Coordinates of C-alpha atoms and ligand atoms in Angstrom, one line a residue:
M1046 CA 18.2 64.8 120.8
K1047 CA 16.6 67.5 117.3
L1048 CA 19.3 68.7 116.2
P1049 CA 18.4 73.2 115.6
A1050 CA 17.3 73.6 111.8
D1051 CA 19.8 76.4 111.8
A1052 CA 22.7 73.7 113.0
R1053 CA 26.3 74.4 111.8
F1054 CA 28.3 72.3 109.8
S1055 CA 30.0 70.1 112.6
T1056 CA 26.9 69.4 113.8
I1057 CA 25.4 68.8 110.9
C1058 CA 28.4 66.0 110.6
I1059 CA 27.3 64.4 113.7
H1060 CA 24.3 64.1 114.3
A1061 CA 21.3 64.5 111.4
G1062 CA 19.5 61.2 109.7
Q1063 CA 21.2 59.5 113.5
Q1064 CA 18.4 59.2 116.8
P1065 CA 19.1 57.6 119.7
D1066 CA 18.2 53.6 119.2
A1067 CA 13.9 53.5 120.1
A1068 CA 14.3 50.1 122.3
T1069 CA 17.5 51.0 123.6
G1070 CA 18.1 54.7 124.4
A1071 CA 21.7 53.6 122.5
I1072 CA 23.4 57.0 121.0
I1073 CA 24.8 54.8 118.2
T1074 CA 22.3 53.8 115.2
P1075 CA 23.1 49.6 115.6
I1076 CA 24.0 48.1 112.8
Y1077 CA 21.1 46.2 111.6
Q1078 CA 22.3 43.2 110.1
T1079 CA 19.2 41.9 108.5
S1080 CA 17.1 40.3 105.6
T1081 CA 14.2 41.0 107.0
Y1082 CA 11.5 41.8 108.5
V1083 CA 8.4 40.7 110.9
Q1084 CA 5.2 42.2 109.7
D1085 CA 2.1 42.3 112.8
E1086 CA -0.4 41.2 110.1
V1087 CA -0.9 41.2 106.1
G1088 CA 0.0 44.8 105.2
K1089 CA 0.9 45.6 108.3
H1090 CA 4.4 46.6 108.5
K1091 CA 6.8 49.3 110.5
G1092 CA 8.5 50.9 106.9
Y1093 CA 10.5 47.2 106.9
E1094 CA 10.1 44.6 104.5
Y1095 CA 12.9 43.5 103.0
A1096 CA 17.0 44.9 103.7
R1097 CA 17.5 45.7 99.9
T1098 CA 14.5 48.2 99.7
Q1099 CA 14.7 49.0 103.6
N1100 CA 17.7 49.5 105.7
P1101 CA 17.7 51.9 108.7
T1102 CA 21.3 51.6 110.0
R1103 CA 22.0 53.1 105.5
A1104 CA 18.3 54.8 105.3
A1105 CA 20.7 56.4 109.1
L1106 CA 24.0 57.1 106.9
E1107 CA 22.2 58.8 103.9
A1108 CA 19.9 61.2 105.5
N1109 CA 23.3 62.1 107.3
I1110 CA 25.1 62.7 104.0
A1111 CA 22.2 64.6 102.1
A1112 CA 22.1 67.0 104.7
I1113 CA 25.5 67.6 104.7
E1114 CA 26.1 67.9 101.6
G1115 CA 22.5 70.1 101.1
G1116 CA 20.2 68.2 99.3
K1117 CA 17.1 66.7 99.9
A1118 CA 17.5 62.5 99.7
G1119 CA 21.1 60.2 99.0
Y1120 CA 21.2 56.1 98.1
A1121 CA 24.1 54.5 98.9
F1122 CA 25.9 51.6 97.0
A1123 CA 28.3 49.0 97.1
S1124 CA 31.2 51.5 95.5
G1125 CA 31.6 54.4 94.1
M1126 CA 31.3 53.3 90.6
A1127 CA 28.3 51.6 91.9
A1128 CA 26.2 54.7 92.3
I1129 CA 28.2 56.3 89.2
N1130 CA 26.4 53.4 87.5
A1131 CA 22.9 54.4 89.7
I1132 CA 23.2 58.0 87.9
T1133 CA 23.9 56.8 84.7
S1134 CA 20.5 54.5 84.4
M1135 CA 19.5 57.6 83.9
L1136 CA 19.9 58.0 80.5
K1137 CA 18.9 56.2 77.0
A1138 CA 20.1 55.0 73.5
G1139 CA 21.4 58.6 72.3
D1140 CA 22.1 60.3 74.3
H1141 CA 25.5 62.6 75.1
V1142 CA 27.3 63.4 78.6
V1143 CA 29.6 66.0 79.1
V1144 CA 32.7 64.8 81.3
T1145 CA 35.9 66.0 82.5
D1146 CA 38.0 64.8 80.7
N1147 CA 40.5 63.9 83.2
T1148 CA 38.2 61.9 85.4
Y1149 CA 38.6 58.6 87.6
G1150 CA 40.2 55.9 85.7
G1151 CA 37.1 54.0 86.8
T1152 CA 35.0 56.2 85.3
F1153 CA 35.6 56.6 82.3
R1154 CA 35.8 52.8 82.0
L1155 CA 32.2 52.5 83.0
F1156 CA 31.1 55.2 80.8
D1157 CA 34.0 54.1 77.2
K1158 CA 33.3 50.1 77.3
V1159 CA 30.2 49.6 79.4
L1160 CA 27.9 52.0 78.6
T1161 CA 28.8 53.2 75.1
K1162 CA 27.5 49.5 74.3
F1163 CA 23.3 51.1 74.7
G1164 CA 24.2 53.8 73.0
L1165 CA 24.9 56.2 75.4
T1166 CA 28.4 58.9 74.5
F1167 CA 31.1 61.0 75.9
S1168 CA 32.5 64.0 75.6
Y1169 CA 35.5 63.9 77.4
V1170 CA 36.3 67.1 77.9
D1171 CA 38.7 70.2 79.4
T1172 CA 35.7 71.2 82.1
S1173 CA 38.2 74.4 84.3
R1174 CA 37.5 75.7 80.9
L1175 CA 33.7 76.5 80.3
D1176 CA 34.3 77.5 76.3
L1177 CA 35.1 74.3 75.6
V1178 CA 31.9 73.2 77.7
E1179 CA 29.8 75.1 76.5
T1180 CA 31.1 73.4 72.5
A1181 CA 30.4 70.2 73.0
M1182 CA 27.5 71.0 74.0
T1183 CA 24.5 69.0 71.6
P1184 CA 21.0 69.1 71.7
R1185 CA 21.2 65.8 72.9
T1186 CA 23.5 66.3 75.7
Q1187 CA 21.5 64.9 79.0
M1188 CA 24.2 65.5 81.0
L1189 CA 27.3 67.2 82.7
F1190 CA 29.8 64.7 84.5
V1191 CA 32.3 67.2 86.8
E1192 CA 35.1 66.5 88.5
T1193 CA 36.5 69.3 90.1
P1194 CA 39.9 69.1 91.2
T1195 CA 41.2 66.1 89.5
N1196 CA 43.1 63.6 90.1
P1197 CA 45.8 63.8 90.2
V1198 CA 46.6 66.9 88.6
L1199 CA 44.7 69.0 90.3
R1200 CA 43.0 70.8 88.1
L1201 CA 39.9 72.8 89.0
T1202 CA 36.6 73.5 87.7
D1203 CA 34.6 76.4 88.1
L1204 CA 31.2 74.5 89.0
A1205 CA 29.0 77.8 89.1
G1206 CA 30.3 78.5 85.5
V1207 CA 29.4 74.5 84.5
A1208 CA 25.8 74.5 86.3
A1209 CA 25.1 78.0 84.4
I1210 CA 25.6 75.8 80.9
A1211 CA 24.3 72.6 82.5
K1212 CA 21.1 75.1 82.6
T1213 CA 21.5 76.6 80.1
H1214 CA 20.4 73.6 77.8
G1215 CA 18.6 71.4 79.5
A1216 CA 21.0 69.3 81.3
T1217 CA 21.8 67.4 84.9
L1218 CA 24.6 68.5 86.5
V1219 CA 26.3 66.0 88.2
V1220 CA 29.8 66.5 90.1
D1221 CA 32.1 64.0 91.7
N1222 CA 32.9 65.7 95.0
T1223 CA 35.0 62.6 96.2
F1224 CA 38.6 64.2 95.9
A1225 CA 36.9 67.8 97.9
S1226 CA 34.9 66.7 99.7
P1227 CA 31.9 67.7 101.7
V1228 CA 33.8 69.7 103.8
L1229 CA 36.1 71.9 101.1
Q1230 CA 32.6 72.4 98.6
R1231 CA 29.3 71.3 98.1
P1232 CA 28.3 71.5 94.7
L1233 CA 24.8 71.7 94.9
E1234 CA 25.0 75.3 96.9
L1235 CA 26.0 76.0 93.1
G1236 CA 23.8 74.4 90.7
A1237 CA 24.8 71.1 91.1
D1238 CA 22.1 68.4 90.3
M1239 CA 23.4 65.2 92.0
V1240 CA 26.8 64.8 94.0
V1241 CA 28.4 61.2 94.0
H1242 CA 30.6 60.3 96.7
S1243 CA 32.4 56.8 96.8
T1244 CA 32.1 57.2 100.6
T1245 CA 35.4 54.4 100.3
K1246 CA 37.2 58.2 100.8
Y1247 CA 37.5 61.1 102.5
L1248 CA 33.5 60.2 104.5
N1249 CA 35.1 56.9 106.1
G1250 CA 38.2 58.5 106.7
H1251 CA 39.8 55.1 107.7
S1252 CA 40.6 53.1 104.6
D1253 CA 38.8 50.2 105.8
S1254 CA 35.3 50.2 103.8
V1255 CA 33.9 50.3 100.2
G1256 CA 30.7 52.1 98.7
G1257 CA 29.6 54.9 97.3
I1258 CA 26.6 57.1 97.3
V1259 CA 24.0 60.0 96.0
V1260 CA 22.9 62.7 96.8
A1261 CA 20.3 64.6 94.4
V1262 CA 17.8 67.6 95.0
K1263 CA 15.0 67.2 92.3
D1264 CA 12.1 65.1 92.7
E1265 CA 12.4 62.7 90.0
H1266 CA 16.0 61.9 90.6
I1267 CA 15.9 60.9 94.0
E1268 CA 12.6 58.8 92.7
W1269 CA 14.4 56.9 89.3
L1270 CA 17.8 56.6 92.3
K1271 CA 15.2 54.3 95.0
F1272 CA 14.6 52.9 92.5
I1273 CA 16.8 51.3 90.6
Q1274 CA 18.4 51.0 94.0
N1275 CA 15.7 48.3 94.6
A1276 CA 16.1 47.3 91.7
A1277 CA 19.1 46.7 90.0
G1278 CA 19.8 46.2 94.7
A1279 CA 24.0 47.4 95.2
I1280 CA 22.8 48.1 98.0
L1281 CA 25.4 49.0 101.0
S1282 CA 25.6 46.5 103.6
P1283 CA 24.7 47.4 107.7
F1284 CA 28.6 47.1 109.0
D1285 CA 29.6 49.5 105.3
S1286 CA 26.7 51.7 106.5
W1287 CA 27.6 52.2 109.9
L1288 CA 31.8 52.1 109.2
V1289 CA 30.6 55.7 107.0
L1290 CA 28.1 56.7 109.7
R1291 CA 31.1 56.5 112.3
G1292 CA 33.7 58.4 109.3
T1293 CA 31.1 61.5 109.0
K1294 CA 30.9 62.6 112.4
T1295 CA 35.2 63.2 112.4
L1296 CA 35.2 64.3 109.3
A1297 CA 35.4 68.3 109.4
L1298 CA 38.2 67.4 112.0
R1299 CA 39.8 65.1 110.2
M1300 CA 39.8 67.4 106.0
R1301 CA 41.3 70.4 109.1
Q1302 CA 43.6 67.6 109.0
H1303 CA 44.5 67.4 106.1
N1304 CA 44.2 70.6 104.8
E1305 CA 47.1 71.6 107.2
N1306 CA 49.2 67.9 105.9
G1307 CA 48.8 69.3 102.6
M1308 CA 49.9 72.3 102.7
R1309 CA 52.3 71.9 105.1
L1310 CA 53.8 69.0 102.6
A1311 CA 52.8 71.6 99.1
E1312 CA 55.5 74.5 100.6
Y1313 CA 58.2 71.8 100.8
L1314 CA 57.8 70.1 98.0
E1315 CA 57.7 73.5 96.3
T1316 CA 61.6 74.6 97.4
H1317 CA 62.9 71.3 97.4
P1318 CA 65.9 71.3 94.2
K1319 CA 64.4 68.1 93.0
V1320 CA 61.3 68.2 92.9
M1321 CA 59.6 70.2 89.4
R1322 CA 57.3 70.5 89.9
T1323 CA 54.7 70.7 92.7
I1324 CA 50.5 70.9 92.0
Y1325 CA 48.0 72.5 94.8
P1326 CA 46.0 74.3 94.7
G1327 CA 46.9 75.5 98.1
L1328 CA 50.3 77.7 96.7
K1329 CA 50.1 80.4 94.6
S1330 CA 52.1 79.1 91.9
H1331 CA 48.2 77.1 91.4
P1332 CA 47.4 78.8 87.8
Q1333 CA 43.8 78.0 88.9
H1334 CA 44.5 79.0 93.1
D1335 CA 42.3 81.7 92.9
L1336 CA 39.7 79.7 92.0
A1337 CA 40.4 77.4 94.4
A1338 CA 40.3 80.1 97.7
R1339 CA 37.1 81.4 95.6
Q1340 CA 35.1 78.0 95.5
M1341 CA 36.8 75.4 98.7
R1342 CA 36.8 75.8 102.3
G1343 CA 40.7 74.5 102.4
F1344 CA 42.8 73.1 99.9
G1345 CA 42.4 69.4 101.2
G1346 CA 44.5 66.5 101.2
M1347 CA 45.8 65.7 98.0
L1348 CA 49.3 67.0 95.8
T1349 CA 51.3 65.8 92.5
F1350 CA 55.6 66.6 92.3
E1351 CA 56.6 65.6 89.5
L1352 CA 60.6 64.4 89.5
A1353 CA 63.5 64.6 87.0
S1354 CA 62.4 61.4 85.9
E1355 CA 59.9 58.5 85.9
A1356 CA 63.1 56.1 87.6
A1357 CA 63.9 59.0 89.9
A1358 CA 59.9 58.0 90.6
R1359 CA 60.3 55.2 91.7
A1360 CA 63.4 55.1 93.3
M1361 CA 61.7 57.6 96.0
L1362 CA 59.2 55.3 96.2
A1363 CA 61.3 52.6 97.6
K1364 CA 62.7 55.0 99.9
L1365 CA 59.9 56.2 101.7
R1366 CA 59.3 54.8 105.4
L1367 CA 56.2 56.3 106.9
M1368 CA 53.7 56.6 103.4
S1369 CA 52.7 53.7 101.8
L1370 CA 52.2 52.5 98.6
A1371 CA 49.2 52.2 97.9
E1372 CA 46.3 54.1 95.3
S1373 CA 43.1 55.2 96.8
L1374 CA 42.8 58.5 98.7
G1375 CA 41.1 60.4 101.4
G1376 CA 42.1 57.7 104.9
V1377 CA 43.6 59.1 107.8
E1378 CA 47.0 57.4 107.2
T1379 CA 49.6 59.2 104.1
L1380 CA 49.1 56.7 101.1
I1381 CA 51.8 57.8 98.4
S1382 CA 51.3 56.8 94.7
H1383 CA 52.4 55.9 91.5
P1384 CA 49.8 57.9 89.4
A1385 CA 51.2 56.2 85.7
S1386 CA 51.4 52.5 86.5
M1387 CA 48.3 52.1 89.3
T1388 CA 45.7 54.1 89.1
H1389 CA 46.0 55.8 85.8
A1390 CA 47.2 52.7 84.4
S1391 CA 44.7 51.9 82.4
V1392 CA 44.5 55.4 81.0
P1393 CA 45.3 55.0 77.4
A1394 CA 48.5 57.2 77.6
E1395 CA 47.7 59.2 74.9
R1396 CA 45.4 60.2 76.8
R1397 CA 47.0 60.2 79.6
A1398 CA 49.5 62.5 78.1
E1399 CA 46.8 65.5 76.9
I1400 CA 45.8 65.9 80.0
G1401 CA 49.1 67.0 81.6
L1402 CA 50.2 62.6 84.1
T1403 CA 53.3 62.2 83.0
D1404 CA 55.6 59.3 84.1
A1405 CA 57.8 61.3 86.5
M1406 CA 54.7 62.3 89.1
V1407 CA 53.4 61.5 92.1
R1408 CA 50.5 61.5 94.3
I1409 CA 50.4 62.1 98.2
S1410 CA 46.7 61.6 100.3
A1411 CA 47.9 63.4 103.5
G1412 CA 46.7 61.9 105.4
V1413 CA 46.1 63.4 109.4
E1414 CA 50.1 62.5 111.3
D1415 CA 52.3 65.3 112.2
A1416 CA 53.5 66.8 109.3
E1417 CA 56.6 67.0 110.4
D1418 CA 57.8 62.9 110.5
L1419 CA 55.7 63.4 106.7
I1420 CA 58.3 65.7 105.2
A1421 CA 61.0 64.0 107.8
D1422 CA 60.4 60.9 105.6
L1423 CA 59.6 62.8 102.1
A1424 CA 63.3 64.1 102.5
H1425 CA 65.0 61.0 103.4
A1426 CA 63.3 59.3 99.8
L1427 CA 64.6 62.2 97.9
G1428 CA 68.0 62.4 99.5
Ligands
PLP91 C1 37.3 60.3 92.3 C2 36.5 58.9 91.9 N1 35.4 58.8 91.9 C3 34.8 57.9 92.0 C4 36.0 56.0 92.5 C5 35.8 55.4 92.6 O1 34.7 54.6 93.7 P1 34.8 53.4 94.3 O2 36.2 53.0 94.2 O3 34.3 53.5 95.6 O4 34.5 52.3 93.4 C6 36.9 56.3 92.4 C7 38.0 55.7 93.5 O5 39.0 56.0 93.8 C8 37.6 57.8 93.0 O6 38.1 58.4 93.2

């Protein structure tokens, strides 16, 4: 099987990085559940010596996602946070990073509670405002770390715009593309240097694996990622690599349904009398709808809405029958959460207020069920 050089997106998702197994012809890359590899003689091996350093299942996944994101190489880690940590290990004491202000809470925790101990400094900026990004850049700024759309208020950053700023200042642009998935946006095409994912979410898509991946284009980044993956050892297991590889085969298909359900639920909620506000990039009422339409190929499965009070939000959540109250996102089943007390509980209340996250907000990760069933569930719970 040879993937044509001009293969399109779904074809790349299904085939990139994989060849039928040389020994048996198995069409699916096997789970190479081994810790070591037998060598023919001293110094003569088949490219695999020890499984922290190389594993064929992981290598297939890394090549697959690198192709999906349009990058040169990918490195898979034990979680999204391990992947982000690997990226920041490129920095040294004294370096400064500009970060999207409502970045994922775990990213904020890593930066604020761990990496500041090693002399790194961070500025949290509303990166939807390019003027604020420009102002935050200092001679010590080595990295711009951006999330778009953000969680849970779905604010967007103009990726080509921040890429231009990063380039002018000689800084590395890293985009956490977890929320959008590469189906909706490919930041490397817009000038980013690295893309990171929690594969736990849309890439795996079935809520049964925790993992992360970094895709890079520049040789210096690729060399470091390969080095740190082996040196620090936070690798993705063969089984998890296999699960995510299975997930990416249906990524394009799944995202179509996530997009459709996201839009259907947003339209329903926007006109519901008990809903004060619905935030979804696909709605014309979203303040950055035009940017979303320009930058994204579809608006995704994530939406947030606000009820009259926290009590109303909690009462509604208690009445749902089909949607599951849970953290995480990007799976085939619809998940619903109360960000202020769940995913963002570790974010101080004043920071939550700054980013517009209220206690009355509810976030939905629309799955791929029939939209009518999801709407009926919401109608019952809101009624
Ligand atoms: C946008 C984003 N980035 C990174 C992470 C961290 O990923 P993981 O939970 O796989 O470590 C998450 C997890 O929710 C996330 O939502």
